[in-house]
CSV table of C-alpha atoms in Angstrom, one decimal:
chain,number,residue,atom,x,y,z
A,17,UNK,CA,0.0,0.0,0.0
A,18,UNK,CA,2.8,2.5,0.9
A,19,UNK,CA,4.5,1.6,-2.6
A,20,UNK,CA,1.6,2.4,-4.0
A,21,UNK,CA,0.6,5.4,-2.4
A,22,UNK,CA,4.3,7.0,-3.3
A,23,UNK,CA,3.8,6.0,-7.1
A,24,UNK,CA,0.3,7.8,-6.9
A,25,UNK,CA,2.2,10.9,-5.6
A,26,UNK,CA,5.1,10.6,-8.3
A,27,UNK,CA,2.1,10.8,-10.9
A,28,UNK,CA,0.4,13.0,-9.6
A,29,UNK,CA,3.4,15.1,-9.4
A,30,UNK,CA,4.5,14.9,-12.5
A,31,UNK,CA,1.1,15.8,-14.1
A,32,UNK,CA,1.6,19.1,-12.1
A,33,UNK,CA,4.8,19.9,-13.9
A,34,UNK,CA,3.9,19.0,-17.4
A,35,UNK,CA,0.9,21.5,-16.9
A,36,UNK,CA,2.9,23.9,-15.1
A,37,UNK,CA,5.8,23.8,-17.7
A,38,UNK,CA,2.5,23.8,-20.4
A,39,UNK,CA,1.8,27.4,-18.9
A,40,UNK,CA,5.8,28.8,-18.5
A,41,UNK,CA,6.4,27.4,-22.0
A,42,UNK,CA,3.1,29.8,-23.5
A,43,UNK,CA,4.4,32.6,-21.9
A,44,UNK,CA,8.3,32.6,-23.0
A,45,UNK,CA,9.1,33.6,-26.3
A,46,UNK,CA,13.0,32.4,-26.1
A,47,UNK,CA,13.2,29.4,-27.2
A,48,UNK,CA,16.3,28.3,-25.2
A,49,UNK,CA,15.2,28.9,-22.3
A,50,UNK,CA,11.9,26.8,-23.0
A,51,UNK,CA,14.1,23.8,-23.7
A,52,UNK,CA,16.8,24.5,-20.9
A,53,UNK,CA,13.2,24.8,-18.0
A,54,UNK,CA,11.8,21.1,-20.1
A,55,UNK,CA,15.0,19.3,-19.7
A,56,UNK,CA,15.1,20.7,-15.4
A,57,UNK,CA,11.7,19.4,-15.4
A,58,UNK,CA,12.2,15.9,-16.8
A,59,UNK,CA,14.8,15.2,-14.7
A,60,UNK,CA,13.3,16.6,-11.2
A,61,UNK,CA,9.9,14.3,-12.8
A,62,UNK,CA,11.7,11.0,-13.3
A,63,UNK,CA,14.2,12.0,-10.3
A,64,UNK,CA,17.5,11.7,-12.2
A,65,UNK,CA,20.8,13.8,-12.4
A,66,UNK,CA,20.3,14.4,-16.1
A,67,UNK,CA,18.6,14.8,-19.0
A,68,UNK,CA,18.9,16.3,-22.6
A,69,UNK,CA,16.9,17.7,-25.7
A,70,UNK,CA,18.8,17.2,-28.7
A,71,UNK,CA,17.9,18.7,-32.4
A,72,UNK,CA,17.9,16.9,-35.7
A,73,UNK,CA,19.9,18.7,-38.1
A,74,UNK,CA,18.7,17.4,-41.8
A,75,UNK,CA,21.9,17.9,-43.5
A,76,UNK,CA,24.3,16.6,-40.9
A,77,UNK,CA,21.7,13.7,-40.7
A,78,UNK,CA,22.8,14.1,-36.7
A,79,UNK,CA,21.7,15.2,-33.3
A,80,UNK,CA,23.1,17.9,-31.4
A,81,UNK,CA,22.4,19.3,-28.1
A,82,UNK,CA,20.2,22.2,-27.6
A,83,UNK,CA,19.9,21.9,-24.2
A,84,UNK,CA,20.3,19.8,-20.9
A,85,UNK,CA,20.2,19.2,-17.3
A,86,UNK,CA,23.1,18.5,-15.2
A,87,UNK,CA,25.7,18.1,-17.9
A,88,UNK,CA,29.4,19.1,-17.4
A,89,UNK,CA,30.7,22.3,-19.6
A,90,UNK,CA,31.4,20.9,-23.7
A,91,UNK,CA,28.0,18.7,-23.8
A,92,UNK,CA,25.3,21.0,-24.5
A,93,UNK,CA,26.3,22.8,-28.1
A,94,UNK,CA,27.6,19.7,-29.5
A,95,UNK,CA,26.9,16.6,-31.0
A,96,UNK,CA,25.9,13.5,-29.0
A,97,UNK,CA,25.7,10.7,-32.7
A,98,UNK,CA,24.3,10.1,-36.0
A,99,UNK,CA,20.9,9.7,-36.1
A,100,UNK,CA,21.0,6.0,-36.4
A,101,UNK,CA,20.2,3.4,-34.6
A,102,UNK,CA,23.6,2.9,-33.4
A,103,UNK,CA,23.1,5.3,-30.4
A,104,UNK,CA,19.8,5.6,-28.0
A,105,UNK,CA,18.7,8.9,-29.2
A,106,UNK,CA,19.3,7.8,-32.7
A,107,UNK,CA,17.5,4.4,-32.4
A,108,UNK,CA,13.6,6.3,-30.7
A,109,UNK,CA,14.2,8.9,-33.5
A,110,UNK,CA,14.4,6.5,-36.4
A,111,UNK,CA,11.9,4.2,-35.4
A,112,UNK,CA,9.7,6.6,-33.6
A,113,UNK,CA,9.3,4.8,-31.1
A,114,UNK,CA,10.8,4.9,-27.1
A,115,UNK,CA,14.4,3.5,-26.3
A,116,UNK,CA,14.6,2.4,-23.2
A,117,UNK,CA,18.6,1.0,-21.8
A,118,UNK,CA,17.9,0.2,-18.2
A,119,UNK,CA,22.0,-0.7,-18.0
A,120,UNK,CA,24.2,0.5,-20.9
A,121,UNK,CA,27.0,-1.1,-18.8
A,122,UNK,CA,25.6,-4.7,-20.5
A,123,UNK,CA,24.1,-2.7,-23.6
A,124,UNK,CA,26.8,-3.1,-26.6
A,125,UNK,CA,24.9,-2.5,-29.2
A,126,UNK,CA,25.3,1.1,-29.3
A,127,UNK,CA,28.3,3.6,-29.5
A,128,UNK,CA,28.4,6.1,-26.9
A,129,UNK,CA,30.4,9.3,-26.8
A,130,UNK,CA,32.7,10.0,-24.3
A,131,UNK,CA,30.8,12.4,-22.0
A,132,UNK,CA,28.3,9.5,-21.2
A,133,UNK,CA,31.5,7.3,-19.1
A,134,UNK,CA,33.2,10.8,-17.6
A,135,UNK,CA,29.5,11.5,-16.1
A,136,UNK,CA,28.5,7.8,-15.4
A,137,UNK,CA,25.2,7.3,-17.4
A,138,UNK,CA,24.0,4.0,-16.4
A,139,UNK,CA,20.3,4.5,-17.8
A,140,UNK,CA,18.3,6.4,-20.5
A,141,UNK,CA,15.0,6.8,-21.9
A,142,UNK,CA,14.6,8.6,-25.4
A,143,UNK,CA,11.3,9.7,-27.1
A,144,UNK,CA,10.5,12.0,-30.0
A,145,UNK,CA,9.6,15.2,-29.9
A,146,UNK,CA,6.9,15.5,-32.6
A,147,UNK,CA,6.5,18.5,-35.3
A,148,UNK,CA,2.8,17.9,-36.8
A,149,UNK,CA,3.1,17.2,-40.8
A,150,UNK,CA,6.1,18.1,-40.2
A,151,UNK,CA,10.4,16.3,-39.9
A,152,UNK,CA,10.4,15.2,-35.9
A,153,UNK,CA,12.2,18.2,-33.9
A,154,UNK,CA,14.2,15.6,-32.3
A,155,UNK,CA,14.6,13.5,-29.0
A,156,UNK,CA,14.1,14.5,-25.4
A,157,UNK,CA,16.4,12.2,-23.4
A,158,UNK,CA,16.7,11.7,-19.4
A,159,UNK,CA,19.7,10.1,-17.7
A,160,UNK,CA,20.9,8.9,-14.9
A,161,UNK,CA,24.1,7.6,-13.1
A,162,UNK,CA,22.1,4.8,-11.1
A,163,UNK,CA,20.7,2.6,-12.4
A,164,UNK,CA,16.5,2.4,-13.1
A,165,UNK,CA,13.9,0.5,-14.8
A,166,UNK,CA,11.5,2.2,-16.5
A,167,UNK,CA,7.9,1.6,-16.3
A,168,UNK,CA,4.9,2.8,-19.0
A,169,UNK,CA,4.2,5.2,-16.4
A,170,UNK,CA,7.6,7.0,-17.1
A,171,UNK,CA,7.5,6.6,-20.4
A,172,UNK,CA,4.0,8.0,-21.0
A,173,UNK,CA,5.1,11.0,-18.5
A,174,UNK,CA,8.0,11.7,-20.8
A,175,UNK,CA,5.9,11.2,-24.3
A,176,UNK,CA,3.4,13.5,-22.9
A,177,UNK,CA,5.8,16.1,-22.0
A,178,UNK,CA,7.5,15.8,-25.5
A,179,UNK,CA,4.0,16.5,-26.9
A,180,UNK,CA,4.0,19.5,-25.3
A,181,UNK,CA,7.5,20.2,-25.6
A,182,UNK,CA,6.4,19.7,-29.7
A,183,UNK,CA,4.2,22.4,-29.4
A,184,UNK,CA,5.9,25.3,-27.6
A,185,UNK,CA,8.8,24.5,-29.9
A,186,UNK,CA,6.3,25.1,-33.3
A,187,UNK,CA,4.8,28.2,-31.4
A,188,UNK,CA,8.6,29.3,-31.3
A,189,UNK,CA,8.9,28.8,-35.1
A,190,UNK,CA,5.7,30.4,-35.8
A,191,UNK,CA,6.8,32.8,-33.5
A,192,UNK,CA,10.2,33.6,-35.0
A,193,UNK,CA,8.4,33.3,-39.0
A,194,UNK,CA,6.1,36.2,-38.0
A,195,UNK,CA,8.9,38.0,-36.6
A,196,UNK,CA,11.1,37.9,-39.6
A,197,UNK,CA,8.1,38.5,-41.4
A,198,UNK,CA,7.3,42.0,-39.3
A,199,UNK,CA,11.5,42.5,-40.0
A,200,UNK,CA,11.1,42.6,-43.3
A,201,UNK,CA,7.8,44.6,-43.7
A,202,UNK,CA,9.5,47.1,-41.3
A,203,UNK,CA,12.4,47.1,-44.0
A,204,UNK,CA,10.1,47.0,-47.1
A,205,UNK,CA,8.1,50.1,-45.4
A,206,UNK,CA,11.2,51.9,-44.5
A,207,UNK,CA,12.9,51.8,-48.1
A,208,UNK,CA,9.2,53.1,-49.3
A,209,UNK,CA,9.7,55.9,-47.1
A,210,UNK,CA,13.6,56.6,-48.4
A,211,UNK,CA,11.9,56.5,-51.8
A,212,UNK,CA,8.9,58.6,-51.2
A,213,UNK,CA,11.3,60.9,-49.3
A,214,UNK,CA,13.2,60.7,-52.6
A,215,UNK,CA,10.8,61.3,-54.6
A,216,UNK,CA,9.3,64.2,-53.0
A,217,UNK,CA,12.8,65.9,-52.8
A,218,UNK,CA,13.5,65.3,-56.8
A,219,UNK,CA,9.8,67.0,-57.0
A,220,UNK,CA,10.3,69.8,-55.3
A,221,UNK,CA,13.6,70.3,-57.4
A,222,UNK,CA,11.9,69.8,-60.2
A,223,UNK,CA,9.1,72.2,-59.9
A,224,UNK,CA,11.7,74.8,-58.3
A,225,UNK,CA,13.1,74.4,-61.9
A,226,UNK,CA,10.4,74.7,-64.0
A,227,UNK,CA,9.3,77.4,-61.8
A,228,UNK,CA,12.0,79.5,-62.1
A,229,UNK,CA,12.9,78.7,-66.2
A,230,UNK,CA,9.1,79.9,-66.5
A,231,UNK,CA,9.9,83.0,-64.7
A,232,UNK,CA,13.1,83.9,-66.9
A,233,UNK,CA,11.1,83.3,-70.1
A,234,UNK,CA,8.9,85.4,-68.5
A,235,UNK,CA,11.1,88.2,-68.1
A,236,UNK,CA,12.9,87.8,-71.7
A,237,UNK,CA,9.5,88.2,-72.8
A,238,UNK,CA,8.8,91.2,-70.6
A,239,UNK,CA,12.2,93.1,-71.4
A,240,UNK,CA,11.4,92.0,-75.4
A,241,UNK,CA,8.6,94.1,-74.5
A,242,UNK,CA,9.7,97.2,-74.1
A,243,UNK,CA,12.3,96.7,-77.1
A,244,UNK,CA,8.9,96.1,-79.4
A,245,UNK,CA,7.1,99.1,-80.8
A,246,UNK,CA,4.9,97.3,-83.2
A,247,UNK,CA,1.1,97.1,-81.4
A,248,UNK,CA,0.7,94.1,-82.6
A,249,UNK,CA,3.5,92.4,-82.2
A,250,UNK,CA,3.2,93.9,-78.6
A,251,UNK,CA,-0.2,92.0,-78.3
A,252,UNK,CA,0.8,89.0,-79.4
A,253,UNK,CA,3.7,89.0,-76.3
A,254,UNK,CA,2.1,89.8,-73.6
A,255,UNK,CA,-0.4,87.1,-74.6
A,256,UNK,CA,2.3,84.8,-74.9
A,257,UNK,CA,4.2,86.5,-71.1
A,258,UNK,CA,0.8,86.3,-69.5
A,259,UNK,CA,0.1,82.4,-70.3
A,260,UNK,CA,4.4,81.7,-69.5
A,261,UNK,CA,3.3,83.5,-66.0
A,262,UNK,CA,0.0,81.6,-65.0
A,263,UNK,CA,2.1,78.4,-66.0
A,264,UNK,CA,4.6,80.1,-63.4
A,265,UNK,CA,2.2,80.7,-60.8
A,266,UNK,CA,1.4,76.6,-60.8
A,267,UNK,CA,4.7,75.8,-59.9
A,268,UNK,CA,4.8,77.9,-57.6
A,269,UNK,CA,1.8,77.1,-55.6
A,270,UNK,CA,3.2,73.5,-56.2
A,271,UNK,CA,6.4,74.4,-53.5
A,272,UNK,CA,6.0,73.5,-50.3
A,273,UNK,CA,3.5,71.0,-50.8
A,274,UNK,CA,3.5,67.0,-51.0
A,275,UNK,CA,1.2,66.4,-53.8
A,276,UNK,CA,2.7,65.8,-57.4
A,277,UNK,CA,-0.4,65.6,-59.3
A,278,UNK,CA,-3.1,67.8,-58.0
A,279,UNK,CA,-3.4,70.8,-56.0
A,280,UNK,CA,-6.0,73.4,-54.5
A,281,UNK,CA,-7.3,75.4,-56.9
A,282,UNK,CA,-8.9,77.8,-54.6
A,283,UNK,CA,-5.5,78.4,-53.2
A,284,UNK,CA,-3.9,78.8,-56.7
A,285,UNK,CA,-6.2,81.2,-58.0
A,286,UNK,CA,-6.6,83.7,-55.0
A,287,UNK,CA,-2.4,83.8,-55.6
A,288,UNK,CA,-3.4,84.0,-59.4
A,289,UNK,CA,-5.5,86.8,-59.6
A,290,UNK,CA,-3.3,89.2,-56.7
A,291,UNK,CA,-0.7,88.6,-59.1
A,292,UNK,CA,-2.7,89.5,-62.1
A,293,UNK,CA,-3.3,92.6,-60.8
A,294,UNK,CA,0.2,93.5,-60.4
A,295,UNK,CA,1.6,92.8,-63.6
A,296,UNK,CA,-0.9,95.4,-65.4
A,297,UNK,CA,0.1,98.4,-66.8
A,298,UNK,CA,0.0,101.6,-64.6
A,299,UNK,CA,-3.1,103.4,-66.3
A,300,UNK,CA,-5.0,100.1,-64.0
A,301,UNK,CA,-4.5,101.6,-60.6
A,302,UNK,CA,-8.3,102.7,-60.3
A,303,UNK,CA,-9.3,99.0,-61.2
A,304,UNK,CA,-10.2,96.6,-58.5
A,305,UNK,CA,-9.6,93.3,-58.8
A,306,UNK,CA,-11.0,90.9,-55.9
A,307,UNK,CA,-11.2,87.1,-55.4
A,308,UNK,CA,-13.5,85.1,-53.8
A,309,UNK,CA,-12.5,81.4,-53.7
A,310,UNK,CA,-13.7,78.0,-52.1
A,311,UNK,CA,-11.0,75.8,-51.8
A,312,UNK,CA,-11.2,72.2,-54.4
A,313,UNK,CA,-8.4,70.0,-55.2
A,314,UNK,CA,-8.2,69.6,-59.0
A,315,UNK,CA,-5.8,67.8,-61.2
A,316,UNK,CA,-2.7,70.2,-62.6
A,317,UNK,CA,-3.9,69.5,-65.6
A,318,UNK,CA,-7.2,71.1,-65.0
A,319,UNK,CA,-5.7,74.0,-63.0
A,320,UNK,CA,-3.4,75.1,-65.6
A,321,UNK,CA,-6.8,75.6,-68.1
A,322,UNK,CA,-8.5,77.0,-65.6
A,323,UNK,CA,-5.8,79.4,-64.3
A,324,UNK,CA,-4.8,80.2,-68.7
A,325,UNK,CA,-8.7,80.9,-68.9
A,326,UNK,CA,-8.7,83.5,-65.9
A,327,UNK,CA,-5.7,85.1,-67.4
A,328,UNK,CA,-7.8,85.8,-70.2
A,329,UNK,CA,-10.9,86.8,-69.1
A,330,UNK,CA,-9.1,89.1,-66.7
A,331,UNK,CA,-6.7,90.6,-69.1
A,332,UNK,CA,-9.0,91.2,-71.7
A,333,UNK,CA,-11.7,93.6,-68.7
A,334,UNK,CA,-8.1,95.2,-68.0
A,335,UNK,CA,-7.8,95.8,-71.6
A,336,UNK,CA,-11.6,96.8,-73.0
A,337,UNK,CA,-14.0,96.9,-69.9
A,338,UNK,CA,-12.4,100.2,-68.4
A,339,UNK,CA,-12.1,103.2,-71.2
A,340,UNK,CA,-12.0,105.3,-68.3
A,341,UNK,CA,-9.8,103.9,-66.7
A,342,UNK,CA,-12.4,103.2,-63.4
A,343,UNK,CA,-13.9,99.9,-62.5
A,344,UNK,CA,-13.5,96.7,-60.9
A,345,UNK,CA,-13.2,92.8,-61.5
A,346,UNK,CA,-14.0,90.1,-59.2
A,347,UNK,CA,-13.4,86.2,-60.0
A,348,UNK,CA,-15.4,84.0,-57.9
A,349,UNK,CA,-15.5,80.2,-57.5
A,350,UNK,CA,-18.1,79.0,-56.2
A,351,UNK,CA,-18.9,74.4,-55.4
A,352,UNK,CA,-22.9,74.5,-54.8
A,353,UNK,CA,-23.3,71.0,-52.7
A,354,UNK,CA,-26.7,70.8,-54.3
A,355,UNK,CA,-24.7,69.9,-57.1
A,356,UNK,CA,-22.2,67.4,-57.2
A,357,UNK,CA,-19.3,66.9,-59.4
A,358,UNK,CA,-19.4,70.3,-60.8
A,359,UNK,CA,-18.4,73.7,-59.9
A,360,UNK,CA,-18.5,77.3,-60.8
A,361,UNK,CA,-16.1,80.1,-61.9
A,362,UNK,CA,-16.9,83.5,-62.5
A,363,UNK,CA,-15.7,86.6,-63.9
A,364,UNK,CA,-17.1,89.9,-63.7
A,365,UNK,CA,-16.8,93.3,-64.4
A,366,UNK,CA,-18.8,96.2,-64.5
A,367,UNK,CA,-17.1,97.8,-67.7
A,368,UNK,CA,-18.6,98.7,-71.0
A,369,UNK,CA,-20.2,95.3,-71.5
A,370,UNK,CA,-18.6,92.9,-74.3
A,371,UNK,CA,-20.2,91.7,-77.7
A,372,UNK,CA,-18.4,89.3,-79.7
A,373,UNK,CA,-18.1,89.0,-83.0
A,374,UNK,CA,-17.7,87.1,-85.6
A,375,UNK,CA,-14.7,86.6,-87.1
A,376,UNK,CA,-12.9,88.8,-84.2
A,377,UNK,CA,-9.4,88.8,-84.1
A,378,UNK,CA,-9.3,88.4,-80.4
A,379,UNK,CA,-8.1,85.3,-79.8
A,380,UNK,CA,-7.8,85.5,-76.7
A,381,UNK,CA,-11.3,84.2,-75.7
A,382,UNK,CA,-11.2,81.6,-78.9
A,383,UNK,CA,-8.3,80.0,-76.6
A,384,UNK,CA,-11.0,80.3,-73.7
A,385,UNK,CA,-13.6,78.7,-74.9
A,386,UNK,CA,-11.0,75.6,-76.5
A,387,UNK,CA,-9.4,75.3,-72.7
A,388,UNK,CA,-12.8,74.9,-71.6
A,389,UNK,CA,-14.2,72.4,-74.3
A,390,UNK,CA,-10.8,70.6,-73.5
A,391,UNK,CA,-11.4,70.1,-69.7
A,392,UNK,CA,-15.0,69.1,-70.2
A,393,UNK,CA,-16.7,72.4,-69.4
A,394,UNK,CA,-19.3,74.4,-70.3
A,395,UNK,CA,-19.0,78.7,-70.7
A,396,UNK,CA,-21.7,81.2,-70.7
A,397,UNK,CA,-21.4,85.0,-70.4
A,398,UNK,CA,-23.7,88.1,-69.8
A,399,UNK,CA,-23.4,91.3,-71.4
A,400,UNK,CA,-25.8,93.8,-69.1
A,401,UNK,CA,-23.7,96.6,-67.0
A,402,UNK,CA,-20.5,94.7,-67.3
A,403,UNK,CA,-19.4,91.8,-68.5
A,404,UNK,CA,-20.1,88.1,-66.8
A,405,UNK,CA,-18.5,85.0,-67.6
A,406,UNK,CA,-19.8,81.9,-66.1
A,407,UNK,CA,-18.0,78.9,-66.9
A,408,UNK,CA,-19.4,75.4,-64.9
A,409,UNK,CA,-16.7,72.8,-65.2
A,410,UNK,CA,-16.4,69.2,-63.5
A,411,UNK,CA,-14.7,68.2,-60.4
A,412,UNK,CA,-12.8,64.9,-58.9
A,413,UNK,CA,-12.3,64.3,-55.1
A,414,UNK,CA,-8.5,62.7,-54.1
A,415,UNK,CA,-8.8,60.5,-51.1
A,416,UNK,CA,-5.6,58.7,-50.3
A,417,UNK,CA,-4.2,60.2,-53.5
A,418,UNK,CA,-6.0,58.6,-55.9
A,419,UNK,CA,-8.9,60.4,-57.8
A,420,UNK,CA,-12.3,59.1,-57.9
A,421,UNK,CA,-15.7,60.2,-59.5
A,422,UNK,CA,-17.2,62.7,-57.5
């Protein structure tokens, strides 16, 4: 009865540490330590001075040690035999099955390495330590310098604890995959940063460029200007300086800013049509010229016809509207929520009114009412005190920098 009573306890106790080594193993992510805690706790379960977990290593065909119990310096980190069945370890991981030597002293069938005499290893037990659909880990091993025989009741402790073993070790793979995996993402989303961080420098260099080569043709144009006494060949270059400056102005509300195919317009054109104002001749200073703007991100495409169509609606009140000299222009854009995907600009002045005619030679508002046709638009205008051009054209939203219906 007391025999039996002390084998109840040994079960009993080793139940408690496979689940309490279940529940250390879930909550440590280093792998070494996981195996170094399993072989303490095989050896304190079966009550021997040793034990060992040993990996198979495909390409060696061999088993080394991973980690162990009670082992002098020079064991663990090495190799302990060929997975073969001419050692222990190499016989349960061949066949699968345990290996039990209750006495190697009378045991020659295997061939033991040295360390096995210099720490007197009398007895072992080997069982695999299984990888689901997968190559066996390897072999979970307890020794001991006296000599034991081995019941099912060990052996069925130290296969359950391999089981478990089994798992914390493909948690640790999983575990180390998804790391790499989050490594490499990290990488991957860092060199799209040094790219995009790239990029947007290169941008901005480019559009400084263009900006400023715009400018300087501007101003060859300008001082080409005053060396040009023919009217009409002064026309024809200020038409030409004012369409090389609104081009100007798109770069330059560009600067600054992120975005490399769209900007807001609203901004743009307030900038546009201050700027306007100043580049007039000095018989304009009794002119007024105000803007009144809700802000909508548009394509550059669509803002470089819409700021060239400004240019020329204002330029050509400045030049006709005023005979006197008096007066005043406001631009207006205007998105009505009620309704969607289109918008509103406006131009007014409250000049001598404008009648066109056919076969004019002002081509200025010929080039108007192409941009508009271009970009999808439609143009109106109002001759009655002043002059009121209405043009209604269609807008895109950009969400996450992509543009979409709107």
């Amino acid at each position: 009865m007391p025999e039996n009573l002390a084998r109840i306890h040994k079960l009993l106790r080793q139940q408690a540490a496979i689940a309490s080594f279940g529940s250390f193993a879930l909550s440590e992510a280093d792998l070494h330590k996981v195996l170094t805690e399993a072989a303490r706790v095989c050896a304190s379960g079966l009550d021997v001075s040793f034990s060992k977990i040993c990996r198979y290593r495909a390409e060696e065909n061999d088993l080394l040690v991973e980690a162990g119990h009670g082992w002098k310096p020079g064991v663990i980190g090495n190799v302990v035999s060929r997975a073969d069945v001419s050692s222990p370890q190499g016989r349960a991981f061949v066949t699968g099955e345990p290996s039990i030597s209750n006495d190697l002293r009378t045991d020659t069938t295997f061939e033991l390495p040295a360390f096995y005499a210099e720490h007197g290893i009398i007895s072992t037990v080997d069982v695999v330590i299984p990888i689901k659909d997968n190559q066996p880990y390897g072999i979970l091993e307890i020794d001991s310098d006296i000599q034991h025989n081995y019941d099912q009741h060990d052996i069925d402790f130290l296969t359950g604890f391999a089981n478990v073993l089994a798992e914390a070790v493909a948690t640790s793979a999983r575990t180390e995959i998804l790391q790499t995996t989050i490594q490499e993402m990290k990488t991957l989303v860092a060199e799209k940063d040094r790219l995009l961080d790239q990029k947007k420098v290169l941008a901005e260099e480019l559009q400084h460029r263009v900006r400023n080569n715009l400018q300087l043709i501007y101003g060859m144009l300008t001082k080409q200007l005053d060396d040009t006494n023919d009217e009409t060949g002064q026309r024809g270059l200020r038409a030409i300086a004012r369409r090389v400056f609104t081009l100007a102005k798109v770069y330059e509300n560009l600067l600054g800013t992120e975005m490399t195919h769209a900007t807001d317009f609203g901004r743009y054109l307030e900038s546009l049509c201050v700027n306007l104002a100043e580049i007039q001749d000095a018989n304009t200073d009794h002119i007024s010229m105000t803007c009144h703007s809700a802000s909508v991100t548009l394509d550059l495409d669509m803002v470089t016809a819409l700021g060239i169509i400004v240019a020329e609606l204002v330029t050509n009140s400045y030049d006709h509207a005023f005979p006197d000299g008096n007066g005043a222009i406001v631009v207006s854009l205007i998105v009505d929520p009620d309704v969607p995907g289109r918008a509103t600009l406006a131009v007014r002045d409250d000049g001598q009114g404008f009648a066109e005619k056919v076969g004019s030679k002002r081509h200025g508002v010929g080039l108007v009412r192409r941009l508009v046709e271009q970009i999808g638009g439609d143009i109106d205008f109002v001759s009655e005190k002043g002059t009121l051009w209405i043009i209604t054209f269609p807008i895109t939203t950009f969400e996450m920098g992509l543009p979409s219906a709107a």
